[in-house]
Tab-separated table of C-alpha atoms in Angstrom:
chain	number	residue	atom	x	y	z
A	1	MET	CA	-4.896	-29.374	51.682
A	2	LEU	CA	-4.397	-30.646	48.404
A	3	SER	CA	-1.033	-32.426	49.123
A	4	ASN	CA	-3.133	-34.833	51.307
A	5	LEU	CA	-4.751	-36.129	47.891
A	6	LYS	CA	-3.967	-39.700	47.010
A	7	PRO	CA	-3.001	-40.350	43.357
A	8	GLN	CA	-5.768	-42.275	41.553
A	9	ALA	CA	-5.434	-45.395	39.586
A	10	ALA	CA	-5.439	-44.184	35.925
A	11	ASP	CA	-8.451	-45.216	33.687
A	12	SER	CA	-7.419	-48.361	32.206
A	13	ILE	CA	-8.973	-47.353	28.400
A	14	LEU	CA	-7.431	-43.627	28.629
A	15	LYS	CA	-4.280	-45.000	29.560
A	16	LEU	CA	-4.424	-47.490	26.417
A	17	ILE	CA	-5.175	-44.447	24.439
A	18	GLU	CA	-2.133	-42.433	25.676
A	19	GLU	CA	-0.045	-45.819	24.722
A	20	PHE	CA	-1.171	-45.817	21.429
A	21	LYS	CA	-0.611	-42.425	20.824
A	22	ALA	CA	3.024	-42.770	21.729
A	23	ASP	CA	3.585	-45.975	19.617
A	24	THR	CA	5.404	-44.831	16.571
A	25	ARG	CA	5.316	-48.222	14.766
A	26	GLN	CA	3.439	-47.981	11.231
A	27	GLY	CA	0.552	-49.633	10.752
A	28	LYS	CA	-0.646	-49.680	14.642
A	29	ILE	CA	-4.303	-50.693	15.038
A	30	ASP	CA	-6.408	-49.218	18.016
A	31	LEU	CA	-9.510	-51.218	18.904
A	32	GLY	CA	-9.568	-50.145	22.441
A	33	VAL	CA	-11.377	-46.579	22.689
A	34	GLY	CA	-15.155	-47.033	22.517
A	35	VAL	CA	-16.027	-44.715	19.422
A	36	TYR	CA	-17.112	-45.351	16.031
A	37	LYS	CA	-14.694	-45.048	13.347
A	38	ASP	CA	-15.415	-44.838	9.636
A	39	PRO	CA	-13.027	-47.189	6.934
A	40	GLN	CA	-10.950	-43.725	7.122
A	41	GLY	CA	-10.361	-44.114	10.511
A	42	VAL	CA	-12.454	-40.961	11.136
A	43	THR	CA	-15.397	-40.356	13.897
A	44	PRO	CA	-17.269	-38.492	11.260
A	45	VAL	CA	-20.048	-35.658	11.959
A	46	MET	CA	-23.100	-36.888	10.639
A	47	ARG	CA	-25.046	-35.144	7.956
A	48	ALA	CA	-28.173	-34.473	9.870
A	49	VAL	CA	-26.061	-32.943	12.804
A	50	LYS	CA	-24.130	-30.662	10.663
A	51	ALA	CA	-27.741	-29.630	8.959
A	52	ALA	CA	-29.186	-29.202	12.294
A	53	GLU	CA	-26.303	-27.200	13.703
A	54	GLN	CA	-26.693	-24.967	10.899
A	55	ARG	CA	-30.179	-24.493	11.616
A	56	ILE	CA	-29.557	-23.861	15.261
A	57	TRP	CA	-26.985	-21.194	14.282
A	58	GLU	CA	-29.317	-19.631	11.969
A	59	THR	CA	-32.307	-19.267	14.264
A	60	GLN	CA	-31.372	-19.558	17.819
A	61	THR	CA	-31.824	-16.267	19.659
A	62	THR	CA	-30.681	-16.726	23.163
A	63	LYS	CA	-28.288	-18.643	25.373
A	64	ALA	CA	-30.435	-18.327	28.495
A	65	TYR	CA	-30.589	-21.192	30.847
A	66	THR	CA	-32.915	-24.083	30.103
A	67	GLY	CA	-35.094	-25.820	32.667
A	68	LEU	CA	-33.324	-27.817	35.322
A	69	SER	CA	-34.568	-30.934	33.806
A	70	GLY	CA	-33.850	-29.789	30.207
A	71	GLU	CA	-35.975	-28.792	27.424
A	72	ALA	CA	-39.405	-30.423	26.762
A	73	ASP	CA	-38.741	-30.660	23.122
A	74	TYR	CA	-35.494	-32.714	23.760
A	75	ARG	CA	-37.054	-35.008	26.468
A	76	ASN	CA	-40.053	-35.785	24.493
A	77	ALA	CA	-38.523	-36.578	21.269
A	78	MET	CA	-36.193	-38.874	22.985
A	79	ALA	CA	-39.159	-40.567	24.662
A	80	GLN	CA	-40.786	-41.121	21.540
A	81	MET	CA	-37.428	-42.703	20.107
A	82	VAL	CA	-36.647	-44.854	23.001
A	83	LEU	CA	-40.029	-45.768	24.316
A	84	LYS	CA	-42.478	-45.127	21.533
A	85	ASP	CA	-46.220	-45.276	23.347
A	86	VAL	CA	-45.576	-44.632	27.130
A	87	PRO	CA	-48.568	-43.028	29.301
A	88	GLY	CA	-47.380	-39.570	30.105
A	89	ASP	CA	-48.810	-39.657	33.628
A	90	ARG	CA	-46.184	-42.502	34.283
A	91	LEU	CA	-42.992	-40.833	32.671
A	92	ALA	CA	-40.180	-38.431	34.476
A	93	SER	CA	-37.486	-37.505	32.451
A	94	LEU	CA	-34.114	-35.477	32.930
A	95	ALA	CA	-31.829	-34.233	30.446
A	96	THR	CA	-28.129	-35.218	31.701
A	97	VAL	CA	-24.389	-34.705	30.862
A	98	GLY	CA	-24.038	-37.779	28.685
A	99	GLY	CA	-25.096	-41.351	29.443
A	100	THR	CA	-22.878	-41.473	32.085
A	101	GLY	CA	-24.622	-38.536	33.593
A	102	ALA	CA	-27.850	-40.223	33.588
A	103	ILE	CA	-26.301	-43.649	35.096
A	104	ARG	CA	-24.851	-41.395	37.990
A	105	GLN	CA	-28.313	-39.793	38.564
A	106	ALA	CA	-30.407	-43.017	38.358
A	107	LEU	CA	-27.889	-44.436	41.172
A	108	GLU	CA	-28.474	-41.165	43.218
A	109	LEU	CA	-32.149	-41.448	42.597
A	110	ALA	CA	-32.420	-45.166	43.657
A	111	ARG	CA	-30.387	-44.285	46.705
A	112	LEU	CA	-32.891	-41.305	47.613
A	113	ALA	CA	-35.770	-43.587	47.232
A	114	ASN	CA	-34.157	-46.379	49.021
A	115	PRO	CA	-31.029	-45.844	51.363
A	116	GLY	CA	-30.206	-49.299	51.571
A	117	VAL	CA	-30.505	-50.214	47.852
A	118	THR	CA	-28.034	-52.863	46.551
A	119	VAL	CA	-27.310	-52.690	42.719
A	120	TYR	CA	-27.033	-56.187	40.614
A	121	VAL	CA	-24.593	-55.731	37.896
A	122	SER	CA	-23.416	-58.009	35.077
A	123	ASN	CA	-20.016	-59.741	35.037
A	124	PRO	CA	-18.512	-58.234	33.159
A	125	THR	CA	-19.875	-54.797	32.613
A	126	TRP	CA	-18.652	-51.278	31.371
A	127	PRO	CA	-15.994	-50.621	33.929
A	128	ASN	CA	-17.454	-47.132	34.866
A	129	HIS	CA	-20.496	-48.855	36.224
A	130	LEU	CA	-18.393	-50.224	38.997
A	131	SER	CA	-16.257	-47.395	39.298
A	132	ILE	CA	-19.228	-44.863	39.827
A	133	MET	CA	-20.806	-47.468	42.612
A	134	LYS	CA	-17.696	-47.723	44.363
A	135	PHE	CA	-17.065	-43.813	44.688
A	136	MET	CA	-20.706	-43.448	45.751
A	137	GLY	CA	-20.314	-46.411	48.317
A	138	LEU	CA	-23.060	-48.196	46.693
A	139	PRO	CA	-23.090	-51.953	47.506
A	140	PHE	CA	-23.418	-54.011	44.341
A	141	VAL	CA	-23.477	-57.438	43.546
A	142	GLU	CA	-22.135	-59.280	40.187
A	143	TYR	CA	-24.508	-61.206	38.401
A	144	ARG	CA	-23.293	-64.102	36.063
A	145	TYR	CA	-23.366	-62.934	32.503
A	146	PHE	CA	-20.749	-64.012	30.063
A	147	ASP	CA	-20.087	-67.619	29.070
A	148	ALA	CA	-16.396	-67.756	28.369
A	149	GLU	CA	-16.673	-71.075	26.628
A	150	SER	CA	-19.469	-70.076	24.266
A	151	ARG	CA	-18.581	-66.222	24.283
A	152	GLY	CA	-22.567	-65.985	24.689
A	153	VAL	CA	-24.797	-65.435	27.709
A	154	ASP	CA	-24.637	-67.732	30.588
A	155	PHE	CA	-28.640	-67.361	30.993
A	156	ASP	CA	-28.712	-70.062	33.630
A	157	GLY	CA	-26.343	-68.170	35.613
A	158	LEU	CA	-27.856	-64.801	35.004
A	159	LYS	CA	-31.421	-65.933	36.176
A	160	ALA	CA	-30.147	-67.502	39.424
A	161	ASP	CA	-28.064	-64.439	40.413
A	162	ILE	CA	-30.580	-61.777	39.719
A	163	ALA	CA	-33.433	-63.716	41.229
A	164	GLN	CA	-31.541	-62.928	44.621
A	165	ALA	CA	-32.175	-59.236	44.206
A	166	GLY	CA	-34.947	-57.976	46.668
A	167	LYS	CA	-37.612	-55.601	46.429
A	168	GLY	CA	-36.518	-52.193	45.813
A	169	ASP	CA	-33.041	-53.275	44.669
A	170	ILE	CA	-31.577	-52.299	41.330
A	171	VAL	CA	-30.832	-54.784	38.489
A	172	LEU	CA	-28.581	-52.938	36.082
A	173	LEU	CA	-29.262	-54.579	32.452
A	174	HIS	CA	-27.602	-53.654	28.905
A	175	GLY	CA	-30.499	-52.775	26.683
A	176	CYS	CA	-28.794	-53.889	23.542
A	177	CYS	CA	-25.153	-54.209	22.241
A	178	HIS	CA	-23.758	-55.226	25.516
A	179	ASN	CA	-20.458	-53.631	26.466
A	180	PRO	CA	-17.705	-55.017	26.600
A	181	THR	CA	-18.847	-58.519	25.617
A	182	GLY	CA	-21.203	-57.967	22.631
A	183	ALA	CA	-23.518	-60.983	23.796
A	184	ASN	CA	-27.069	-60.238	24.003
A	185	LEU	CA	-30.090	-61.509	25.379
A	186	SER	CA	-32.801	-62.962	22.980
A	187	MET	CA	-36.594	-61.337	23.345
A	188	ASP	CA	-37.471	-64.639	25.001
A	189	GLN	CA	-34.872	-64.534	27.537
A	190	TRP	CA	-35.766	-60.953	28.064
A	191	ASN	CA	-39.340	-62.121	28.984
A	192	GLU	CA	-38.070	-64.246	31.659
A	193	VAL	CA	-35.851	-61.526	32.967
A	194	ALA	CA	-39.091	-59.612	33.207
A	195	ALA	CA	-40.927	-62.373	35.039
A	196	ILE	CA	-38.216	-62.507	37.807
A	197	LEU	CA	-38.273	-58.717	38.163
A	198	GLU	CA	-42.002	-58.688	38.502
A	199	GLN	CA	-41.660	-61.770	41.175
A	200	SER	CA	-38.952	-59.983	43.220
A	201	GLY	CA	-40.064	-56.505	43.223
A	202	ALA	CA	-36.633	-55.332	41.996
A	203	ILE	CA	-36.269	-52.593	39.735
A	204	PRO	CA	-34.545	-52.584	36.353
A	205	LEU	CA	-32.042	-49.828	35.386
A	206	ILE	CA	-31.621	-50.107	31.729
A	207	ASP	CA	-28.404	-48.678	30.185
A	208	LEU	CA	-29.200	-48.081	26.379
A	209	ALA	CA	-26.007	-46.641	25.063
A	210	TYR	CA	-26.280	-48.082	21.421
A	211	GLN	CA	-29.543	-47.974	20.131
A	212	GLY	CA	-29.437	-48.360	16.483
A	213	PHE	CA	-26.007	-50.109	16.512
A	214	GLY	CA	-27.163	-53.585	17.145
A	215	ASP	CA	-30.344	-54.800	14.898
A	216	GLY	CA	-31.820	-51.525	14.054
A	217	LEU	CA	-33.149	-48.529	15.894
A	218	GLU	CA	-36.752	-50.224	16.515
A	219	GLU	CA	-35.210	-53.734	17.199
A	220	ASP	CA	-32.694	-52.459	19.693
A	221	ALA	CA	-35.414	-50.685	21.895
A	222	ALA	CA	-37.632	-53.714	21.758
A	223	ALA	CA	-36.694	-54.999	25.197
A	224	THR	CA	-36.734	-51.876	26.937
A	225	ARG	CA	-39.939	-51.208	25.720
A	226	MET	CA	-41.076	-54.449	26.751
A	227	ILE	CA	-39.871	-53.976	30.280
A	228	ALA	CA	-41.370	-50.464	30.440
A	229	ALA	CA	-44.748	-51.862	29.515
A	230	ARG	CA	-44.693	-54.640	31.941
A	231	LEU	CA	-43.338	-53.458	35.189
A	232	PRO	CA	-44.425	-50.548	37.035
A	233	GLU	CA	-41.385	-49.081	37.820
A	234	VAL	CA	-38.336	-48.729	35.642
A	235	LEU	CA	-35.288	-46.637	35.184
A	236	ILE	CA	-33.869	-46.318	31.739
A	237	ALA	CA	-30.242	-44.363	31.213
A	238	ALA	CA	-29.871	-43.469	27.252
A	239	SER	CA	-26.972	-41.893	25.383
A	240	CYS	CA	-26.945	-40.038	22.300
A	241	SER	CA	-23.063	-40.226	21.991
A	242	LYS	CA	-23.006	-42.914	19.383
A	243	ASN	CA	-26.140	-43.181	17.637
A	244	PHE	CA	-25.931	-39.445	16.566
A	245	GLY	CA	-22.191	-39.406	16.936
A	246	ILE	CA	-22.034	-36.342	19.339
A	247	TYR	CA	-19.559	-37.725	21.634
A	248	ARG	CA	-17.927	-34.587	23.057
A	249	GLU	CA	-21.743	-32.838	23.344
A	250	ARG	CA	-22.444	-35.185	26.457
A	251	THR	CA	-26.053	-35.567	25.627
A	252	GLY	CA	-27.979	-38.023	27.595
A	253	ILE	CA	-31.220	-38.667	29.255
A	254	LEU	CA	-32.790	-40.441	32.430
A	255	PHE	CA	-36.272	-41.893	32.373
A	256	ALA	CA	-38.026	-42.753	35.316
A	257	LEU	CA	-41.386	-44.872	34.936
A	258	ALA	CA	-43.736	-44.948	37.745
A	259	GLY	CA	-46.674	-46.900	38.827
A	260	ASN	CA	-48.922	-43.483	38.932
A	261	ALA	CA	-49.017	-39.918	38.471
A	262	ALA	CA	-48.303	-38.988	41.948
A	263	ALA	CA	-45.101	-41.279	42.157
A	264	ARG	CA	-44.203	-39.639	38.627
A	265	ASP	CA	-44.369	-36.085	40.011
A	266	LEU	CA	-42.290	-37.132	43.372
A	267	ALA	CA	-39.599	-38.683	40.720
A	268	GLN	CA	-39.551	-35.604	38.416
A	269	GLY	CA	-39.210	-33.332	41.192
A	270	SER	CA	-36.360	-35.588	42.969
A	271	MET	CA	-34.502	-35.861	39.511
A	272	ALA	CA	-34.675	-31.928	38.865
A	273	PHE	CA	-33.196	-31.674	42.512
A	274	LEU	CA	-30.347	-34.201	41.625
A	275	ASN	CA	-29.521	-32.015	38.640
A	276	ARG	CA	-29.526	-28.746	40.750
A	277	GLN	CA	-26.970	-30.204	43.220
A	278	ASN	CA	-24.968	-31.647	40.811
A	279	TYR	CA	-24.478	-29.284	37.737
A	280	SER	CA	-28.027	-27.371	38.020
A	281	PHE	CA	-28.924	-27.153	34.323
A	282	PRO	CA	-27.720	-29.465	31.828
A	283	PRO	CA	-25.960	-28.534	28.755
A	284	ASP	CA	-28.265	-27.774	25.825
A	285	HIS	CA	-26.466	-27.646	22.485
A	286	GLY	CA	-26.434	-31.302	22.088
A	287	ALA	CA	-29.757	-31.748	23.313
A	288	ARG	CA	-31.102	-29.171	20.816
A	289	ILE	CA	-29.351	-30.963	17.876
A	290	VAL	CA	-31.277	-34.242	18.615
A	291	SER	CA	-34.527	-32.627	19.098
A	292	THR	CA	-34.134	-30.752	15.975
A	293	ILE	CA	-33.151	-33.878	14.120
A	294	LEU	CA	-36.209	-36.219	15.795
A	295	THR	CA	-38.696	-33.453	14.929
A	296	ASP	CA	-37.601	-32.900	11.387
A	297	ASP	CA	-39.161	-35.646	9.204
A	298	ALA	CA	-36.530	-34.885	6.619
A	299	LEU	CA	-33.653	-34.691	8.915
A	300	ARG	CA	-34.886	-37.801	10.754
A	301	ALA	CA	-34.727	-39.806	7.752
A	302	ASP	CA	-31.298	-38.707	6.707
A	303	TRP	CA	-29.962	-39.659	10.329
A	304	ALA	CA	-31.913	-42.965	10.376
A	305	ALA	CA	-30.325	-43.769	6.705
A	306	GLU	CA	-26.536	-42.601	7.684
A	307	LEU	CA	-27.099	-44.540	11.045
A	308	GLU	CA	-28.234	-47.885	9.195
A	309	GLU	CA	-24.803	-47.433	7.230
A	310	VAL	CA	-22.781	-47.387	10.123
A	311	ARG	CA	-24.630	-50.266	11.514
A	312	GLY	CA	-24.182	-52.066	8.243
A	313	THR	CA	-20.739	-51.327	8.172
A	314	MET	CA	-20.074	-52.616	11.566
A	315	LEU	CA	-21.893	-56.031	10.562
A	316	GLY	CA	-19.856	-56.233	7.352
A	317	LEU	CA	-16.655	-56.013	9.384
A	318	ARG	CA	-17.829	-58.689	11.823
A	319	SER	CA	-18.861	-61.019	9.175
A	320	GLN	CA	-15.324	-60.484	7.368
A	321	LEU	CA	-13.312	-60.815	10.441
A	322	ALA	CA	-15.589	-64.370	11.498
A	323	SER	CA	-14.848	-65.584	8.005
A	324	GLU	CA	-11.061	-64.892	8.054
A	325	LEU	CA	-10.643	-66.624	11.314
A	326	ARG	CA	-12.827	-69.545	10.108
A	327	ASP	CA	-10.257	-69.975	7.037
A	328	LEU	CA	-7.089	-69.178	9.267
A	329	SER	CA	-7.975	-71.875	11.994
A	330	GLY	CA	-9.748	-74.239	10.141
A	331	SER	CA	-12.937	-74.201	12.693
A	332	GLY	CA	-15.964	-72.250	13.723
A	333	ARG	CA	-14.704	-71.070	16.925
A	334	PHE	CA	-14.652	-67.557	16.254
A	335	ASP	CA	-18.347	-67.328	14.792
A	336	PHE	CA	-19.295	-65.617	17.903
A	337	ILE	CA	-17.848	-62.497	16.230
A	338	GLU	CA	-20.494	-62.499	13.636
A	339	GLN	CA	-23.224	-63.404	16.192
A	340	HIS	CA	-22.511	-60.418	18.594
A	341	ARG	CA	-24.173	-56.988	18.064
A	342	GLY	CA	-22.733	-53.585	18.643
A	343	MET	CA	-19.280	-52.027	18.700
A	344	PHE	CA	-17.485	-54.666	20.875
A	345	SER	CA	-16.969	-58.248	21.184
A	346	ARG	CA	-15.013	-60.036	23.785
A	347	LEU	CA	-12.690	-62.553	22.434
A	348	GLY	CA	-12.023	-64.533	25.373
A	349	ALA	CA	-8.079	-64.099	25.363
A	350	THR	CA	-5.877	-64.343	28.477
A	351	PRO	CA	-4.113	-60.774	29.416
A	352	GLU	CA	-0.645	-62.438	28.167
A	353	GLN	CA	-2.197	-62.882	24.925
A	354	VAL	CA	-3.759	-59.474	24.351
A	355	ALA	CA	-0.235	-57.948	25.896
A	356	LYS	CA	1.211	-60.055	22.820
A	357	LEU	CA	-0.988	-58.562	20.160
A	358	LYS	CA	0.282	-55.309	21.380
A	359	SER	CA	3.904	-55.939	21.747
A	360	GLU	CA	4.419	-58.020	18.462
A	361	ALA	CA	1.654	-56.746	16.040
A	362	ALA	CA	0.614	-53.215	17.254
A	363	ILE	CA	-2.671	-54.008	18.047
A	364	TYR	CA	-4.221	-52.361	20.930
A	365	MET	CA	-7.526	-53.588	22.997
A	366	VAL	CA	-8.500	-53.681	26.407
A	367	GLY	CA	-7.051	-56.020	28.750
A	368	ASP	CA	-10.142	-58.124	29.223
A	369	SER	CA	-9.916	-58.725	25.359
A	370	ARG	CA	-12.564	-56.428	24.267
A	371	LEU	CA	-12.068	-55.118	20.740
A	372	ASN	CA	-13.970	-52.225	19.049
A	373	ILE	CA	-15.019	-53.702	15.790
A	374	ALA	CA	-15.681	-50.005	14.508
A	375	GLY	CA	-11.830	-49.446	14.988
A	376	LEU	CA	-11.142	-51.785	11.928
A	377	ASN	CA	-11.530	-51.514	7.921
A	378	GLN	CA	-11.432	-54.113	5.159
A	379	HIS	CA	-7.712	-53.834	5.123
A	380	THR	CA	-6.975	-54.323	8.783
A	381	VAL	CA	-9.158	-57.023	9.058
A	382	PRO	CA	-6.896	-59.741	7.898
A	383	VAL	CA	-4.160	-58.438	9.977
A	384	LEU	CA	-6.123	-58.669	13.059
A	385	ALA	CA	-7.310	-62.221	12.002
A	386	ARG	CA	-3.466	-63.446	11.560
A	387	ALA	CA	-2.336	-61.684	14.714
A	388	ILE	CA	-5.218	-63.599	16.903
A	389	ILE	CA	-4.034	-66.833	15.462
A	390	ASP	CA	-0.442	-66.344	15.936
A	391	ALA	CA	-0.897	-65.106	19.608
A	392	GLY	CA	-2.298	-68.455	20.213
A	393	ILE	CA	-5.846	-67.334	20.989
């Protein structure tokens, strides 16, 4: 039987990681993998996470299963962080295996509710969005998003394309810090998107993977909260990998906002059912770390302060890189880097130029020219800037 399996295409980012590891050149720079790194090149364990783990180790008395939907403390704390004020009779929630698990379960839920669903997804988007939908056999349509000339959002194209979504279709939106481009909607534009969805009856699925990495914890949730308050049905997939730095703990959550309590109960039961069919009970350790932090004033304050340091570091690197490129190019054509938010920016380079950066300067980034700002430090920024100019970007 197993000999009948077909080879699967390697994930482009994971393949890039292996190529980087095999490169023996000194001074090589990894801007491909999507994890935060401090100036020393380390993805640190946050102070509050260490303190929470210590507390859990000292006080936890059992490793028995949690509920199918996850622990209530975690789900409630995350609802408060992401949504702040949502009537309980509207909100169903589900602990998941990372943000990726939340996306998968959201799409499974949408298909249960509407077997003929079509998903509208930005062009470009996080590659695993497309991979998951293709594997599930879900029809999807790409809507215009990135303006290659300005490196900003093609908002007119976006509006025209998502207006084609029908009632019960899904429109997948990045809540903040768009991956892979770093180009984001303004609040005025978000309000226009909400008006289009109100008119069509399409359901937003908001992927909120980077809350706190863009303009701040509250600011990064503002668009999601507005959509949740304005539309009767909303799906939200959130991740704790980045903002809590617990990548390997696989800690995510899916929220489903319904129009009334009866629909909320149906959604909650269906979400628990989907967990049972997939992996039964969700992982608890990361979720318990998060709930311990968010429900303790001192731990939450320390976590928020360190998260703000992380955000400030990335903003500083963006400003430095834009300044270096301004000086080297004699123009402001790279100023978009400073305007983007989150870990990523898409340079707008050709695959050949990206390959040149790798072969001539040992600088690794994804083939579509997405670079991870958090992979830089103040010493490597000038190296990257010079290599970008030398590659003719």
